[in-house]
Amino acid sequence: MLTLLHLLSAVALLVWGTHIVRTGVMRVFGARLRTVLSRSVEKKPLAFLRGDRRYRTGTEQ
């Protein structure tokens, strides 16, 4: 029973931490981040190929 409590506590901390980080990033970058992300996935096949190329070559742009 204690193990289950530890597991649930860990999951709750992970979710809360993710929320805090997301909120901070959105406050700092906000609209610009949304614009960059929306442009990068406008054409999904192209976005996939770009990600695949970066993964295979190990380069980031």
mmCIF file of N, CA and C in Angstrom:
data_model
loop_
_atom_site.group_PDB
_atom_site.id
_atom_site.type_symbol
_atom_site.label_atom_id
_atom_site.label_comp_id
_atom_site.label_asym_id
_atom_site.label_seq_id
_atom_site.Cartn_x
_atom_site.Cartn_y
_atom_site.Cartn_z
ATOM 1 N N MET A 1 0.817 -1.200 0.000
ATOM 2 C CA MET A 1 0.000 0.000 0.000
ATOM 3 C C MET A 1 0.862 1.265 0.000
ATOM 4 N N LEU A 2 1.953 1.219 0.745
ATOM 5 C CA LEU A 2 2.856 2.366 0.803
ATOM 6 C C LEU A 2 3.528 2.593 -0.549
ATOM 7 N N THR A 3 3.825 1.508 -1.248
ATOM 8 C CA THR A 3 4.432 1.623 -2.576
ATOM 9 C C THR A 3 3.476 2.326 -3.541
ATOM 10 N N LEU A 4 2.221 1.998 -3.459
ATOM 11 C CA LEU A 4 1.219 2.642 -4.309
ATOM 12 C C LEU A 4 1.130 4.136 -3.996
ATOM 13 N N LEU A 5 1.184 4.478 -2.730
ATOM 14 C CA LEU A 5 1.160 5.883 -2.330
ATOM 15 C C LEU A 5 2.374 6.625 -2.875
ATOM 16 N N HIS A 6 3.542 6.000 -2.809
ATOM 17 C CA HIS A 6 4.761 6.604 -3.357
ATOM 18 C C HIS A 6 4.639 6.798 -4.869
ATOM 19 N N LEU A 7 4.107 5.814 -5.540
ATOM 20 C CA LEU A 7 3.936 5.895 -6.990
ATOM 21 C C LEU A 7 2.977 7.023 -7.375
ATOM 22 N N LEU A 8 1.856 7.106 -6.694
ATOM 23 C CA LEU A 8 0.888 8.167 -6.980
ATOM 24 C C LEU A 8 1.463 9.542 -6.653
ATOM 25 N N SER A 9 2.232 9.622 -5.589
ATOM 26 C CA SER A 9 2.879 10.891 -5.236
ATOM 27 C C SER A 9 3.875 11.308 -6.306
ATOM 28 N N ALA A 10 4.639 10.357 -6.810
ATOM 29 C CA ALA A 10 5.620 10.652 -7.856
ATOM 30 C C ALA A 10 4.925 11.132 -9.129
ATOM 31 N N VAL A 11 3.843 10.499 -9.498
ATOM 32 C CA VAL A 11 3.094 10.907 -10.688
ATOM 33 C C VAL A 11 2.522 12.311 -10.493
ATOM 34 N N ALA A 12 1.992 12.583 -9.310
ATOM 35 C CA ALA A 12 1.439 13.916 -9.032
ATOM 36 C C ALA A 12 2.527 14.980 -9.121
ATOM 37 N N LEU A 13 3.704 14.706 -8.578
ATOM 38 C CA LEU A 13 4.811 15.659 -8.660
ATOM 39 C C LEU A 13 5.261 15.877 -10.097
ATOM 40 N N LEU A 14 5.282 14.822 -10.883
ATOM 41 C CA LEU A 14 5.665 14.934 -12.288
ATOM 42 C C LEU A 14 4.673 15.807 -13.058
ATOM 43 N N VAL A 15 3.397 15.575 -12.851
ATOM 44 C CA VAL A 15 2.365 16.363 -13.531
ATOM 45 C C VAL A 15 2.440 17.822 -13.093
ATOM 46 N N TRP A 16 2.594 18.063 -11.808
ATOM 47 C CA TRP A 16 2.677 19.432 -11.300
ATOM 48 C C TRP A 16 3.919 20.137 -11.842
ATOM 49 N N GLY A 17 5.057 19.453 -11.832
ATOM 50 C CA GLY A 17 6.290 20.037 -12.352
ATOM 51 C C GLY A 17 6.188 20.365 -13.831
ATOM 52 N N THR A 18 5.565 19.489 -14.589
ATOM 53 C CA THR A 18 5.364 19.734 -16.014
ATOM 54 C C THR A 18 4.489 20.967 -16.227
ATOM 55 N N HIS A 19 3.465 21.097 -15.420
ATOM 56 C CA HIS A 19 2.579 22.266 -15.511
ATOM 57 C C HIS A 19 3.344 23.555 -15.196
ATOM 58 N N ILE A 20 4.168 23.531 -14.170
ATOM 59 C CA ILE A 20 4.936 24.714 -13.776
ATOM 60 C C ILE A 20 5.908 25.115 -14.888
ATOM 61 N N VAL A 21 6.605 24.151 -15.464
ATOM 62 C CA VAL A 21 7.557 24.447 -16.538
ATOM 63 C C VAL A 21 6.822 24.989 -17.758
ATOM 64 N N ARG A 22 5.720 24.368 -18.124
ATOM 65 C CA ARG A 22 4.943 24.823 -19.288
ATOM 66 C C ARG A 22 4.454 26.253 -19.093
ATOM 67 N N THR A 23 3.953 26.547 -17.910
ATOM 68 C CA THR A 23 3.481 27.895 -17.619
ATOM 69 C C THR A 23 4.614 28.905 -17.735
ATOM 70 N N GLY A 24 5.773 28.571 -17.210
ATOM 71 C CA GLY A 24 6.922 29.470 -17.288
ATOM 72 C C GLY A 24 7.378 29.717 -18.709
ATOM 73 N N VAL A 25 7.450 28.664 -19.497
ATOM 74 C CA VAL A 25 7.872 28.800 -20.894
ATOM 75 C C VAL A 25 6.866 29.647 -21.663
ATOM 76 N N MET A 26 5.585 29.431 -21.430
ATOM 77 C CA MET A 26 4.570 30.216 -22.135
ATOM 78 C C MET A 26 4.622 31.686 -21.727
ATOM 79 N N ARG A 27 4.930 31.974 -20.488
ATOM 80 C CA ARG A 27 5.040 33.372 -20.057
ATOM 81 C C ARG A 27 6.230 34.054 -20.707
ATOM 82 N N VAL A 28 7.332 33.324 -20.843
ATOM 83 C CA VAL A 28 8.543 33.922 -21.400
ATOM 84 C C VAL A 28 8.447 34.064 -22.915
ATOM 85 N N PHE A 29 8.046 32.992 -23.601
ATOM 86 C CA PHE A 29 8.084 32.991 -25.060
ATOM 87 C C PHE A 29 6.728 33.240 -25.710
ATOM 88 N N GLY A 30 5.660 32.861 -25.066
ATOM 89 C CA GLY A 30 4.290 33.140 -25.479
ATOM 90 C C GLY A 30 3.967 33.022 -26.950
ATOM 91 N N ALA A 31 3.584 34.152 -27.532
ATOM 92 C CA ALA A 31 3.082 34.182 -28.908
ATOM 93 C C ALA A 31 4.143 33.756 -29.915
ATOM 94 N N ARG A 32 5.382 34.146 -29.678
ATOM 95 C CA ARG A 32 6.448 33.780 -30.622
ATOM 96 C C ARG A 32 6.616 32.262 -30.691
ATOM 97 N N LEU A 33 6.556 31.593 -29.558
ATOM 98 C CA LEU A 33 6.671 30.136 -29.535
ATOM 99 C C LEU A 33 5.518 29.496 -30.296
ATOM 100 N N ARG A 34 4.323 29.999 -30.090
ATOM 101 C CA ARG A 34 3.164 29.456 -30.813
ATOM 102 C C ARG A 34 3.320 29.632 -32.318
ATOM 103 N N THR A 35 3.827 30.794 -32.732
ATOM 104 C CA THR A 35 4.021 31.064 -34.158
ATOM 105 C C THR A 35 5.045 30.111 -34.757
ATOM 106 N N VAL A 36 6.171 29.951 -34.092
ATOM 107 C CA VAL A 36 7.230 29.075 -34.598
ATOM 108 C C VAL A 36 6.738 27.637 -34.678
ATOM 109 N N LEU A 37 6.058 27.173 -33.642
ATOM 110 C CA LEU A 37 5.565 25.795 -33.651
ATOM 111 C C LEU A 37 4.496 25.578 -34.715
ATOM 112 N N SER A 38 3.615 26.530 -34.888
ATOM 113 C CA SER A 38 2.564 26.347 -35.897
ATOM 114 C C SER A 38 3.141 26.338 -37.302
ATOM 115 N N ARG A 39 4.150 27.164 -37.553
ATOM 116 C CA ARG A 39 4.783 27.161 -38.875
ATOM 117 C C ARG A 39 5.547 25.868 -39.121
ATOM 118 N N SER A 40 6.154 25.329 -38.075
ATOM 119 C CA SER A 40 6.980 24.139 -38.270
ATOM 120 C C SER A 40 6.147 22.895 -38.556
ATOM 121 N N VAL A 41 4.892 22.900 -38.180
ATOM 122 C CA VAL A 41 4.050 21.724 -38.424
ATOM 123 C C VAL A 41 2.901 22.008 -39.388
ATOM 124 N N GLU A 42 2.987 23.117 -40.126
ATOM 125 C CA GLU A 42 1.944 23.418 -41.108
ATOM 126 C C GLU A 42 1.788 22.286 -42.113
ATOM 127 N N LYS A 43 2.907 21.830 -42.617
ATOM 128 C CA LYS A 43 2.906 20.740 -43.586
ATOM 129 C C LYS A 43 3.491 19.521 -42.883
ATOM 130 N N LYS A 44 2.620 18.661 -42.417
ATOM 131 C CA LYS A 44 3.044 17.549 -41.569
ATOM 132 C C LYS A 44 4.055 16.612 -42.225
ATOM 133 N N PRO A 45 3.899 16.242 -43.497
ATOM 134 C CA PRO A 45 4.920 15.369 -44.098
ATOM 135 C C PRO A 45 6.301 16.023 -44.114
ATOM 136 N N LEU A 46 6.344 17.317 -44.407
ATOM 137 C CA LEU A 46 7.617 18.029 -44.420
ATOM 138 C C LEU A 46 8.210 18.099 -43.012
ATOM 139 N N ALA A 47 7.368 18.340 -42.021
ATOM 140 C CA ALA A 47 7.839 18.378 -40.636
ATOM 141 C C ALA A 47 8.407 17.018 -40.235
ATOM 142 N N PHE A 48 7.749 15.954 -40.650
ATOM 143 C CA PHE A 48 8.239 14.613 -40.343
ATOM 144 C C PHE A 48 9.598 14.375 -40.980
ATOM 145 N N LEU A 49 9.737 14.741 -42.240
ATOM 146 C CA LEU A 49 11.002 14.521 -42.939
ATOM 147 C C LEU A 49 12.126 15.349 -42.328
ATOM 148 N N ARG A 50 11.846 16.559 -41.917
ATOM 149 C CA ARG A 50 12.866 17.383 -41.268
ATOM 150 C C ARG A 50 13.327 16.744 -39.968
ATOM 151 N N GLY A 51 12.385 16.276 -39.186
ATOM 152 C CA GLY A 51 12.737 15.621 -37.929
ATOM 153 C C GLY A 51 13.514 14.342 -38.170
ATOM 154 N N ASP A 52 13.108 13.579 -39.184
ATOM 155 C CA ASP A 52 13.791 12.335 -39.513
ATOM 156 C C ASP A 52 15.218 12.610 -39.966
ATOM 157 N N ARG A 53 15.403 13.649 -40.768
ATOM 158 C CA ARG A 53 16.741 13.986 -41.265
ATOM 159 C C ARG A 53 17.649 14.390 -40.106
ATOM 160 N N ARG A 54 17.141 15.182 -39.201
ATOM 161 C CA ARG A 54 17.942 15.610 -38.050
ATOM 162 C C ARG A 54 18.318 14.420 -37.188
ATOM 163 N N TYR A 55 17.387 13.489 -37.038
ATOM 164 C CA TYR A 55 17.653 12.317 -36.217
ATOM 165 C C TYR A 55 18.738 11.450 -36.853
ATOM 166 N N ARG A 56 18.638 11.243 -38.166
ATOM 167 C CA ARG A 56 19.603 10.377 -38.848
ATOM 168 C C ARG A 56 20.988 10.990 -38.900
ATOM 169 N N THR A 57 21.080 12.302 -39.111
ATOM 170 C CA THR A 57 22.391 12.934 -39.245
ATOM 171 C C THR A 57 22.945 13.406 -37.908
ATOM 172 N N GLY A 58 22.091 13.493 -36.901
ATOM 173 C CA GLY A 58 22.537 13.943 -35.593
ATOM 174 C C GLY A 58 22.791 15.432 -35.529
ATOM 175 N N THR A 59 22.216 16.191 -36.468
ATOM 176 C CA THR A 59 22.414 17.639 -36.471
ATOM 177 C C THR A 59 21.133 18.341 -36.077
ATOM 178 N N GLU A 60 21.290 19.518 -35.515
ATOM 179 C CA GLU A 60 20.150 20.358 -35.166
ATOM 180 C C GLU A 60 20.353 21.707 -35.800
ATOM 181 N N GLN A 61 19.287 22.316 -36.241
ATOM 182 C CA GLN A 61 19.394 23.642 -36.867
ATOM 183 C C GLN A 61 18.724 24.679 -36.020
#
